[in-house]
Coordinates of C-alpha atoms and ligand atoms in Angstrom, one line a residue:
M10 CA 0.2 -19.5 -20.5
E11 CA 0.8 -15.9 -21.6
N12 CA 1.2 -14.9 -18.0
T13 CA 3.9 -17.5 -17.4
K14 CA 5.8 -16.5 -20.4
E15 CA 5.7 -12.9 -19.3
K16 CA 7.0 -13.8 -15.9
N17 CA 9.8 -15.9 -17.3
Q18 CA 11.1 -12.8 -19.0
L19 CA 11.7 -11.0 -15.7
N20 CA 15.4 -11.0 -15.4
D21 CA 16.5 -8.7 -12.6
F22 CA 19.7 -9.3 -10.7
I23 CA 18.0 -11.4 -8.0
R24 CA 16.5 -13.7 -10.5
Q25 CA 19.8 -14.0 -12.3
K26 CA 21.5 -15.0 -9.0
I27 CA 18.8 -17.6 -8.3
R28 CA 19.1 -19.1 -11.8
K29 CA 22.8 -19.3 -11.4
D30 CA 22.5 -21.0 -8.0
L31 CA 20.0 -23.5 -9.5
K32 CA 22.3 -24.2 -12.3
E33 CA 25.2 -25.0 -9.9
N34 CA 22.8 -27.0 -7.8
K35 CA 23.5 -24.8 -4.8
N36 CA 21.2 -25.7 -1.8
D37 CA 20.4 -28.9 -3.6
G38 CA 18.4 -26.9 -6.1
R39 CA 16.0 -25.5 -3.4
V40 CA 14.6 -22.0 -3.4
H41 CA 13.3 -21.0 0.0
T42 CA 12.5 -17.3 0.8
R43 CA 10.7 -15.6 3.6
F44 CA 8.9 -12.3 4.2
P45 CA 9.9 -11.0 7.7
P46 CA 7.7 -8.1 8.8
E47 CA 8.2 -6.5 12.1
P48 CA 4.6 -6.3 13.6
N49 CA 4.9 -2.6 14.5
G50 CA 2.6 -1.1 12.0
Y51 CA 0.4 -1.9 8.9
L52 CA 2.0 -3.0 5.7
H53 CA 2.5 -0.4 3.0
I54 CA 3.1 -0.5 -0.8
G55 CA 6.8 -0.9 -0.2
H56 CA 6.1 -4.1 1.7
A57 CA 3.9 -5.2 -1.2
Q58 CA 7.0 -5.2 -3.4
A59 CA 8.9 -7.3 -0.8
I60 CA 5.9 -9.7 -0.6
W61 CA 5.6 -9.9 -4.4
L62 CA 9.3 -10.6 -4.6
N63 CA 9.6 -13.2 -1.9
F64 CA 6.4 -15.1 -2.5
G65 CA 6.6 -14.5 -6.2
L66 CA 10.2 -16.0 -6.5
A67 CA 9.1 -19.0 -4.5
E68 CA 6.2 -19.6 -7.0
E69 CA 8.4 -18.9 -10.0
F70 CA 11.1 -21.3 -9.0
N71 CA 8.9 -24.0 -7.4
G72 CA 10.1 -23.1 -4.0
M73 CA 8.5 -22.0 -0.7
C74 CA 8.1 -18.7 1.1
N75 CA 7.7 -18.4 4.9
L76 CA 6.0 -15.7 6.8
R77 CA 8.0 -14.8 9.8
F78 CA 7.2 -12.1 12.2
D79 CA 10.3 -10.4 13.4
D80 CA 9.1 -9.8 16.9
T81 CA 12.4 -9.3 18.8
N82 CA 11.4 -5.8 20.0
P83 CA 8.9 -6.3 22.8
E84 CA 7.8 -2.6 23.2
K85 CA 6.4 -1.7 19.9
E86 CA 4.7 -4.8 18.7
E87 CA 1.0 -5.5 18.8
V88 CA -1.4 -8.3 17.9
E89 CA -3.5 -5.9 15.9
Y90 CA -0.5 -5.5 13.5
V91 CA 0.1 -9.2 13.3
D92 CA -3.6 -9.8 12.2
S93 CA -3.6 -7.0 9.7
I94 CA -0.3 -8.2 8.1
M95 CA -1.7 -11.7 7.6
E96 CA -4.9 -10.2 6.1
D97 CA -3.0 -8.0 3.7
I98 CA -0.7 -10.8 2.5
K99 CA -3.7 -13.0 1.8
W100 CA -5.5 -10.2 0.1
L101 CA -2.5 -9.8 -2.3
G102 CA -3.1 -13.5 -3.2
Y103 CA -0.2 -15.2 -1.4
D104 CA -0.2 -18.0 1.1
W105 CA 2.4 -19.2 3.6
D106 CA 0.5 -22.5 4.1
D107 CA 1.7 -24.0 7.4
R108 CA 4.9 -22.0 7.4
L109 CA 4.0 -19.2 9.8
Y110 CA 6.8 -18.4 12.2
Y111 CA 7.8 -15.9 14.8
A112 CA 11.4 -15.0 15.7
S113 CA 10.2 -15.3 19.3
D114 CA 9.7 -19.0 18.7
Y115 CA 13.5 -19.2 18.5
F116 CA 14.3 -17.3 21.7
E117 CA 15.5 -20.4 23.5
Q118 CA 17.6 -21.5 20.5
L119 CA 19.0 -18.0 20.0
Y120 CA 20.0 -18.0 23.7
N121 CA 21.8 -21.2 23.1
Y122 CA 23.6 -19.8 20.1
A123 CA 24.7 -16.8 22.3
V124 CA 26.1 -19.3 24.9
E125 CA 27.9 -21.1 22.1
L126 CA 29.6 -17.9 21.1
I127 CA 30.6 -17.2 24.7
K128 CA 32.0 -20.7 25.0
K129 CA 34.1 -20.1 21.8
G130 CA 35.4 -16.9 23.3
K131 CA 33.6 -14.9 20.7
A132 CA 31.1 -13.1 22.9
Y133 CA 31.4 -11.2 26.2
V134 CA 29.3 -9.4 28.7
D135 CA 30.1 -5.7 28.7
S136 CA 29.3 -3.5 31.6
L137 CA 30.2 -0.1 30.3
T138 CA 27.4 2.5 30.6
P139 CA 25.4 3.3 27.4
E140 CA 27.3 6.6 27.2
E141 CA 30.7 4.9 27.4
I142 CA 29.7 2.4 24.9
K143 CA 28.9 5.1 22.4
E144 CA 32.2 6.9 23.2
Y145 CA 34.2 3.7 22.8
R146 CA 32.6 2.9 19.5
G147 CA 34.6 5.5 17.5
T148 CA 33.4 7.1 14.3
P149 CA 33.3 6.0 10.7
T150 CA 36.8 7.6 10.3
E151 CA 38.3 6.7 13.7
P152 CA 38.6 3.2 15.1
G153 CA 36.8 2.3 18.3
K154 CA 38.4 1.4 21.7
E155 CA 38.2 -2.0 23.3
S156 CA 36.1 -2.2 26.4
P157 CA 37.9 -3.1 29.7
Y158 CA 35.4 -5.9 30.1
R159 CA 36.3 -7.5 26.7
N160 CA 38.7 -10.0 28.2
R161 CA 36.4 -11.5 30.8
T162 CA 36.8 -15.2 31.1
V163 CA 34.4 -17.6 29.5
E164 CA 33.2 -18.7 33.0
E165 CA 32.6 -15.1 34.1
N166 CA 30.7 -14.4 30.9
L167 CA 28.6 -17.5 31.2
D168 CA 27.7 -16.7 34.8
L169 CA 26.8 -13.1 34.0
F170 CA 24.8 -13.9 30.9
E171 CA 22.8 -16.5 32.9
R172 CA 22.1 -14.0 35.6
M173 CA 21.1 -11.4 32.9
R174 CA 18.5 -13.9 31.8
A175 CA 17.4 -14.5 35.5
W176 CA 16.1 -10.9 35.9
E177 CA 19.0 -10.1 38.2
F178 CA 20.1 -6.8 36.6
E179 CA 18.5 -3.5 35.7
E180 CA 18.2 -2.4 32.1
G181 CA 21.4 -1.0 30.7
K182 CA 23.6 -2.6 33.3
H183 CA 25.0 -5.3 31.1
L184 CA 25.0 -6.2 27.4
L185 CA 26.2 -9.3 25.5
R186 CA 28.5 -8.3 22.6
A187 CA 30.1 -10.3 19.9
K188 CA 33.9 -10.1 20.0
I189 CA 34.9 -9.1 16.5
D190 CA 37.0 -6.0 15.8
M191 CA 36.7 -2.6 17.4
A192 CA 38.9 -1.2 14.6
S193 CA 36.9 -2.5 11.7
P194 CA 36.1 0.1 9.1
N195 CA 32.5 -1.4 9.1
M196 CA 31.0 0.0 12.3
N197 CA 28.6 -3.0 12.4
L198 CA 31.6 -5.3 13.2
R199 CA 32.8 -3.2 16.2
D200 CA 31.7 -5.7 18.8
P201 CA 28.0 -5.4 18.0
T202 CA 25.4 -6.0 20.7
I203 CA 23.8 -9.4 20.6
Y204 CA 21.5 -9.2 23.7
R205 CA 20.2 -6.4 25.8
I206 CA 18.1 -6.3 29.0
R207 CA 14.5 -5.1 28.4
K208 CA 12.0 -5.5 31.1
A209 CA 9.0 -5.3 28.9
H210 CA 6.0 -7.6 28.3
H211 CA 6.2 -9.4 24.9
H212 CA 3.1 -10.1 22.9
R213 CA 3.8 -13.8 22.7
T214 CA 6.4 -14.8 25.3
G215 CA 4.8 -12.6 28.0
D216 CA 7.3 -12.2 30.9
D217 CA 9.4 -15.2 30.1
W218 CA 12.3 -13.1 29.0
C219 CA 14.0 -9.9 30.1
I220 CA 16.8 -10.2 27.6
Y221 CA 16.0 -9.8 24.0
P222 CA 18.3 -10.6 20.9
M223 CA 19.1 -7.7 18.6
Y224 CA 17.7 -7.9 15.1
D225 CA 21.1 -8.7 13.5
F226 CA 21.5 -11.7 15.9
A227 CA 18.0 -13.0 15.4
H228 CA 17.5 -12.5 11.7
G229 CA 20.3 -14.6 10.1
Q230 CA 20.0 -17.4 12.7
S231 CA 16.2 -17.6 12.2
D232 CA 16.8 -17.7 8.4
A233 CA 19.2 -20.6 8.9
L234 CA 16.8 -22.5 11.3
E235 CA 14.1 -22.3 8.6
G236 CA 16.4 -23.5 5.8
I237 CA 16.1 -20.2 3.9
T238 CA 18.3 -20.2 0.8
H239 CA 17.9 -16.6 -0.3
S240 CA 17.4 -13.9 2.4
I241 CA 16.2 -10.9 0.5
C242 CA 16.2 -7.6 2.3
T243 CA 16.5 -3.9 1.5
L244 CA 19.6 -1.9 0.8
E245 CA 20.1 -0.5 4.3
F246 CA 21.2 -4.0 5.4
E247 CA 24.1 -4.2 2.9
N248 CA 26.5 -3.1 5.6
H249 CA 25.1 -5.7 7.9
R250 CA 25.9 -8.5 5.5
P251 CA 29.4 -9.2 6.9
L252 CA 27.9 -9.5 10.3
Y253 CA 25.1 -11.7 9.0
D254 CA 27.8 -14.0 7.6
W255 CA 30.0 -13.7 10.7
F256 CA 27.3 -15.1 13.0
L257 CA 26.5 -17.9 10.6
D258 CA 30.1 -18.8 10.1
N259 CA 30.8 -18.9 13.8
L260 CA 27.7 -20.9 15.0
S261 CA 26.7 -24.5 14.5
V262 CA 23.7 -23.5 12.3
P263 CA 22.1 -26.0 9.9
C264 CA 22.8 -23.9 6.8
H265 CA 24.2 -20.6 5.6
P266 CA 21.6 -18.6 3.6
Q267 CA 22.6 -15.9 1.2
Q268 CA 21.6 -12.3 2.0
I269 CA 20.7 -10.3 -1.1
E270 CA 19.8 -6.6 -0.9
F271 CA 17.6 -4.6 -3.2
A272 CA 16.5 -0.9 -3.2
R273 CA 13.4 0.1 -1.4
L274 CA 10.4 1.1 -3.3
N275 CA 9.6 4.8 -2.8
I276 CA 6.7 6.8 -4.2
N277 CA 6.3 10.5 -4.4
Y278 CA 3.8 12.7 -2.5
T279 CA 3.6 10.3 0.4
V280 CA 5.6 8.9 3.3
M281 CA 6.4 5.2 3.7
S282 CA 8.1 4.6 7.1
K283 CA 5.8 3.0 9.6
R284 CA 6.9 5.5 12.2
K285 CA 5.7 8.4 10.1
L286 CA 2.5 6.6 9.1
L287 CA 1.8 6.1 12.8
T288 CA 2.4 9.8 13.4
L289 CA -0.4 10.5 10.9
V290 CA -2.7 8.1 12.6
D291 CA -1.9 9.3 16.1
N292 CA -2.4 12.9 15.2
N293 CA -5.8 12.2 13.6
V294 CA -4.6 13.6 10.3
V295 CA -6.1 10.5 8.8
S296 CA -9.0 8.4 10.1
G297 CA -6.8 5.3 10.7
W298 CA -4.2 3.0 9.1
D299 CA -6.8 2.1 6.5
D300 CA -7.7 5.7 5.6
P301 CA -8.0 5.6 1.8
R302 CA -5.3 8.3 1.5
M303 CA -2.7 6.1 3.3
P304 CA -0.1 4.2 1.2
T305 CA -0.9 1.2 3.3
L306 CA -2.4 -1.9 1.7
S307 CA -5.5 -1.6 3.9
G308 CA -5.9 2.0 2.8
F309 CA -5.5 1.1 -0.8
R310 CA -7.9 -1.8 -0.4
R311 CA -10.5 0.5 1.1
R312 CA -9.9 3.0 -1.7
G313 CA -10.7 0.4 -4.3
Y314 CA -7.2 -0.6 -5.5
T315 CA -7.0 -4.2 -6.6
P316 CA -4.3 -6.7 -5.7
E317 CA -3.7 -7.4 -9.4
A318 CA -3.0 -3.7 -10.1
I319 CA -0.7 -3.4 -7.1
K320 CA 1.3 -6.4 -8.2
N321 CA 1.5 -5.1 -11.7
F322 CA 2.8 -1.8 -10.4
V323 CA 5.5 -3.3 -8.2
E324 CA 6.6 -5.5 -11.0
R325 CA 6.8 -2.4 -13.3
A326 CA 8.6 -0.4 -10.7
G327 CA 11.2 -3.2 -10.9
V328 CA 13.8 -4.7 -8.6
A329 CA 16.8 -2.3 -8.5
K330 CA 20.1 -2.0 -6.8
R331 CA 19.8 1.8 -6.4
E332 CA 17.2 3.8 -4.7
S333 CA 14.8 5.9 -6.8
I334 CA 11.4 7.5 -6.4
I335 CA 8.6 6.1 -8.5
D336 CA 5.9 8.5 -9.8
I337 CA 2.5 7.8 -8.1
A338 CA 1.1 8.3 -11.7
L339 CA 2.5 4.9 -12.6
L340 CA 0.6 3.3 -9.7
E341 CA -2.6 5.1 -10.8
H342 CA -2.0 4.0 -14.4
S343 CA -1.9 0.4 -13.2
I344 CA -5.1 0.9 -11.2
R345 CA -7.0 2.4 -14.2
E346 CA -5.8 -0.3 -16.5
D347 CA -7.1 -3.0 -14.3
L348 CA -10.4 -1.3 -13.3
N349 CA -11.1 -0.4 -16.9
K350 CA -11.3 -4.1 -17.8
K351 CA -13.3 -5.1 -14.7
T352 CA -15.7 -2.5 -13.7
Q353 CA -19.3 -1.9 -14.7
R354 CA -20.1 1.6 -15.9
V355 CA -22.6 3.7 -14.0
M356 CA -24.1 7.1 -14.3
S357 CA -23.7 9.4 -11.4
V358 CA -24.1 13.2 -10.9
L359 CA -21.8 14.5 -8.2
N360 CA -22.7 18.1 -8.2
P361 CA -26.3 18.1 -9.5
V362 CA -28.4 20.8 -11.1
K363 CA -31.9 19.9 -12.3
V364 CA -32.9 19.9 -16.0
I365 CA -36.6 19.9 -16.9
F366 CA -37.9 18.9 -20.4
D367 CA -40.8 21.2 -21.3
N368 CA -41.9 18.8 -24.1
Y369 CA -41.7 15.5 -22.2
P370 CA -44.9 14.4 -20.4
E371 CA -44.6 14.7 -16.7
D372 CA -46.2 11.3 -16.0
Q373 CA -44.2 9.5 -18.6
S374 CA -41.0 7.5 -18.3
E375 CA -39.1 5.1 -20.5
E376 CA -36.3 2.6 -20.3
L377 CA -33.2 3.0 -22.3
D378 CA -30.3 0.6 -22.9
A379 CA -26.9 1.4 -21.4
V380 CA -23.8 -0.6 -22.0
N381 CA -22.2 -2.1 -18.9
N382 CA -18.6 -2.1 -20.1
P383 CA -17.6 -1.1 -23.7
E384 CA -14.3 -3.0 -23.1
D385 CA -16.2 -6.3 -22.4
E386 CA -19.4 -7.1 -24.3
S387 CA -20.0 -10.1 -22.1
M388 CA -20.9 -7.8 -19.3
G389 CA -24.1 -6.9 -21.1
K390 CA -26.5 -4.0 -20.9
R391 CA -28.8 -2.5 -18.3
K392 CA -31.8 -0.3 -18.4
I393 CA -31.8 3.3 -17.3
T394 CA -34.9 5.4 -16.8
F395 CA -35.6 8.6 -18.7
T396 CA -38.1 11.1 -17.2
N397 CA -39.1 14.7 -17.7
E398 CA -36.7 15.7 -14.9
I399 CA -33.1 14.7 -14.8
Y400 CA -29.9 15.9 -13.1
I401 CA -26.7 16.8 -14.8
E402 CA -23.4 18.1 -13.4
R403 CA -23.5 21.8 -12.6
E404 CA -20.2 22.2 -14.5
D405 CA -21.7 20.7 -17.7
F406 CA -23.8 23.9 -18.1
M407 CA -22.6 27.4 -18.8
E408 CA -24.9 30.3 -19.4
D409 CA -22.2 32.3 -21.1
P410 CA -19.8 29.7 -22.4
P411 CA -16.3 30.3 -23.9
K412 CA -15.7 29.2 -27.5
K413 CA -14.5 25.7 -26.8
F414 CA -17.3 24.7 -24.4
F415 CA -18.9 21.6 -25.9
R416 CA -21.5 21.0 -23.2
L417 CA -24.9 22.5 -22.5
S418 CA -25.6 26.2 -22.9
P419 CA -28.6 28.3 -23.9
G420 CA -29.6 27.8 -27.5
Y421 CA -27.2 24.9 -28.1
E422 CA -27.6 21.1 -28.3
V423 CA -25.9 18.4 -26.5
R424 CA -26.3 14.6 -26.4
L425 CA -27.4 12.8 -23.3
R426 CA -25.5 9.6 -22.9
Y427 CA -27.7 6.7 -24.0
A428 CA -30.7 9.0 -24.4
Y429 CA -31.6 11.9 -26.6
I430 CA -30.2 15.1 -28.1
I431 CA -31.5 18.0 -26.0
K432 CA -31.4 21.8 -26.4
C433 CA -31.5 24.4 -23.6
V434 CA -34.3 26.9 -23.9
S435 CA -34.2 28.9 -20.6
V436 CA -32.8 29.1 -17.1
I437 CA -34.4 29.7 -13.7
K438 CA -32.2 31.3 -11.0
D439 CA -32.5 31.9 -7.4
E440 CA -33.6 35.5 -7.0
N441 CA -31.3 36.3 -4.1
T442 CA -28.2 34.3 -4.9
G443 CA -28.3 34.2 -8.7
E444 CA -27.6 30.5 -8.5
I445 CA -29.1 28.4 -11.3
K446 CA -32.0 26.3 -9.9
E447 CA -33.5 24.8 -13.0
I448 CA -32.4 24.5 -16.6
H449 CA -35.3 24.1 -19.1
C450 CA -34.7 22.1 -22.2
T451 CA -36.5 20.4 -25.0
Y452 CA -35.6 16.9 -26.1
D453 CA -35.6 15.8 -29.7
P454 CA -37.8 12.6 -29.8
E455 CA -36.3 11.6 -33.2
T456 CA -32.9 11.2 -31.7
R457 CA -33.4 8.3 -29.3
S458 CA -30.1 6.5 -28.8
G459 CA -29.6 3.7 -31.3
T460 CA -31.8 5.2 -34.1
P461 CA -30.1 6.6 -37.2
Q462 CA -31.0 10.2 -36.2
S463 CA -29.2 9.8 -32.9
N464 CA -26.0 10.0 -34.9
R465 CA -26.7 13.6 -35.8
K466 CA -23.6 15.6 -35.1
V467 CA -23.5 17.6 -31.9
K468 CA -20.5 18.9 -30.2
G469 CA -20.6 17.0 -26.9
T470 CA -22.1 14.2 -24.8
I471 CA -22.8 14.5 -21.1
H472 CA -24.0 12.1 -18.5
W473 CA -27.1 12.4 -16.3
V474 CA -29.4 10.5 -14.0
S475 CA -33.2 10.7 -13.8
A476 CA -34.3 13.0 -11.0
K477 CA -37.3 10.7 -10.3
N478 CA -35.4 7.5 -10.5
S479 CA -32.0 8.0 -8.8
I480 CA -30.8 7.7 -5.2
D481 CA -28.7 9.9 -3.0
A482 CA -25.1 9.1 -2.2
E483 CA -22.1 10.6 -0.5
V484 CA -18.9 10.7 -2.5
R485 CA -15.4 11.1 -1.0
L486 CA -12.8 12.5 -3.4
Y487 CA -9.1 12.0 -2.4
D488 CA -6.1 13.8 -3.5
R489 CA -2.4 13.5 -2.6
L490 CA -1.7 13.5 1.1
F491 CA 1.3 15.9 0.7
T492 CA 1.8 18.9 -1.4
V493 CA 5.5 18.1 -2.2
E494 CA 7.1 15.1 -3.9
E495 CA 9.4 14.3 -1.0
P496 CA 7.9 15.4 2.3
T497 CA 10.9 14.0 4.3
K498 CA 13.6 15.3 2.1
D499 CA 14.5 18.3 4.2
K500 CA 15.5 16.9 7.5
E501 CA 15.4 20.3 9.1
K502 CA 11.6 20.5 8.5
D503 CA 8.7 18.5 9.8
F504 CA 7.1 16.4 7.1
M505 CA 3.7 17.2 8.7
D506 CA 4.2 20.8 7.5
F507 CA 3.7 19.6 3.9
L508 CA 0.3 18.0 4.4
N509 CA -2.2 18.8 1.7
P510 CA -5.2 20.5 3.3
D511 CA -7.4 19.4 0.4
S512 CA -6.6 15.7 0.4
L513 CA -10.2 14.9 1.2
K514 CA -13.3 16.5 -0.2
V515 CA -16.7 15.2 0.7
L516 CA -19.7 15.7 -1.6
T517 CA -22.9 15.0 0.2
N518 CA -25.5 15.6 -2.5
C519 CA -24.7 13.1 -5.2
K520 CA -27.2 11.2 -7.3
V521 CA -26.6 7.7 -8.7
E522 CA -28.5 5.0 -10.5
P523 CA -31.0 3.4 -8.1
W524 CA -29.8 -0.2 -8.3
L525 CA -26.6 0.9 -6.6
K526 CA -28.4 0.6 -3.3
D527 CA -27.6 -3.1 -3.4
A528 CA -23.9 -2.6 -4.1
K529 CA -21.7 -4.5 -1.7
P530 CA -18.8 -3.0 0.4
L531 CA -15.7 -2.5 -1.8
E532 CA -17.7 -3.2 -5.0
K533 CA -16.1 -1.1 -7.8
F534 CA -17.6 0.9 -10.6
Q535 CA -16.7 3.4 -13.2
F536 CA -18.8 6.5 -12.8
E537 CA -18.9 7.7 -16.4
R538 CA -16.7 10.7 -17.0
R539 CA -16.0 10.9 -13.2
G540 CA -13.6 8.1 -12.5
Y541 CA -13.5 4.8 -10.7
F542 CA -15.3 4.5 -7.4
C543 CA -15.9 1.8 -4.8
V544 CA -18.4 1.4 -1.9
D545 CA -16.7 2.4 1.4
S546 CA -16.2 -0.7 3.5
K547 CA -16.6 1.0 6.8
D548 CA -19.0 3.8 6.7
S549 CA -21.4 3.0 3.9
S550 CA -24.8 1.5 4.7
S551 CA -28.2 0.9 3.2
E552 CA -29.4 4.2 4.8
K553 CA -26.4 6.1 3.6
L554 CA -24.5 5.0 0.6
I555 CA -20.9 6.2 0.5
F556 CA -18.4 5.9 -2.4
N557 CA -14.7 6.5 -2.4
R558 CA -13.1 7.7 -5.5
T559 CA -10.4 5.3 -6.3
V560 CA -8.8 7.3 -9.1
P561 CA -10.1 9.9 -11.6
L562 CA -10.3 9.1 -15.3
R563 CA -7.4 10.5 -17.3
D564 CA -9.1 11.7 -20.4
T565 CA -12.7 11.3 -19.9
W566 CA -14.2 13.6 -22.3
A567 CA -12.6 13.3 -25.7
K568 CA -13.0 9.5 -25.6
I569 CA -16.7 9.5 -25.0
A570 CA -17.4 12.1 -27.6
K571 CA -15.4 10.0 -30.1
K572 CA -17.1 6.7 -29.3
Q573 CA -20.7 7.7 -29.6
Ligands
LIG220 P1 9.5 0.8 7.5 O1 10.7 1.6 7.2 O2 8.3 1.2 6.7 O3 9.2 0.9 9.0 P2 10.7 -1.7 7.8 O4 11.8 -2.1 6.9 O5 11.0 -1.4 9.2 O6 9.8 -0.6 7.1 P3 9.8 -4.4 8.1 O7 8.5 -4.8 8.8 O8 11.1 -4.7 8.8 O9 9.6 -2.9 7.8 O10 9.8 -4.9 6.6 C1 9.5 -6.2 6.2 C2 10.2 -6.5 4.9 O11 9.7 -5.5 3.9 C3 11.7 -6.3 5.0 O12 12.3 -7.3 4.3 C4 11.9 -5.0 4.3 O13 13.2 -5.0 3.7 C5 10.8 -4.9 3.3 N1 10.4 -3.5 3.0 C6 10.1 -2.5 3.9 N2 9.9 -1.4 3.3 C7 10.1 -1.6 1.9 C8 10.1 -0.8 0.8 N3 9.8 0.5 0.8 N4 10.3 -1.4 -0.4 C9 10.6 -2.7 -0.5 N5 10.7 -3.5 0.5 C10 10.4 -3.0 1.8
LIG221 MG1 12.5 -3.2 9.9

């Protein structure tokens, strides 16, 4: 209920437009949207916003949303991409039911529409060379020139277009163009190309066709054929809208959808175009489209991001009319907010150093209670094992600490989370390197967690795992993929020059609570004081447990000290 209420409050310009249309009973009160990805790469967080918008609007206004693959470009498209796109949309929690379409399903119908335009004298076969076509097009400030082939007869055009389809001509020999206005201030209306010859194999239609419709010709007509009411796209198509409308106005289509443009979602410290993401994959800068550093949905999934957090984020980023760059911190905030509620707490030590209790019997051990999620009592408690040897983080000990160091140091006390107050008595170092090998401590048996004495004031609390009752794990820490906020801003420079060399750090000697050996792929946890982590879905196994850090905690330290 609360959720619905919240949703109803969204009142961006697209929702305002839809509400107005509904009030005026436009489209007989129907709302029908579509998400039209080109299957030439994996979906990224920008697409998540378009998905959330199109599928979300359909849900909100009791309408429908189609999935349509915009597969008009035979060279770049692959089945792998089609499959990954469907998986990602489902993962986000949306469903197209039986409304899965491909623009290529409409090739015959689109061909007929082209013939219709020719018959109406509104399209012609042009035979200028590609260079001449460019030259004749003019510039934004100068009008273009009409092609000498512009006034071919309808019969001649029909004949040539049919022969184009029949594989008679080489690529680039002829084009079919709409006859609109070579002097239009909108370059898109200067007799735009409708069909071109491409002798390429298509992932669905095979070698049936050697002429392919241009995006602008395929998109609006596909929308109309599917009965789309609101065709939502990004801002770069604003200048194409007059053309979108021109085709629909001049063809015998079943309806005339309304194109509405909104600003792309951009995020700092990453790149979002599929071409650039492919460059990262092809150059092995990342391990694949689903590398946890990628802004792709498959990368985010593998990293431990949740669909709920992603949807929350794109909603917060908002639907705007002007481009902006959203801070990645906002996305991370949404992730933390969601995982904080959902994840079980775990103790882990990522960079271990051994602590030995001189006053705890070597052959003894005991079980202590640990809270699974302080935000959610229903998640209960678990047992953790205390023994005479434990591991703590190397950084939680300093032999010669500065004033404000509230962790372990010689002569001082610190609280072990869910266990005892301990005090450091001596340190054993490697003779050659000087590295600390063992820290010797005493524990105060009176201060077992939960007893009144355990509340005795000490400056800090640190996490730990039993050295005798923990297991090994590898932990992968991720940082931003680029060192600058806008890697593609400077067009003179190569965005690859701004890659962050430290975007991945692998820690191979980590220790975690032993029951984590049964954790499932993608299962998520909060490692106390270290952040949110999930089991890697590709490389982790029962022999070698591997965790990805989803996101660090923001303010780990003060919070725990206050709570205990
Ligand atoms: P890219 O520039 O990443 O290659 P694209 O626009 O070519 O993206 P499409 O497959 O054509 O990718 O996109 C499918 C839908 O997703 C389109 O409606 C497009 O407008 C929308 N979309 C793509 N990128 C973004 C983005 N950054 N923010 C919001 N919507 C986006
Ligand atoms: Mg596109």
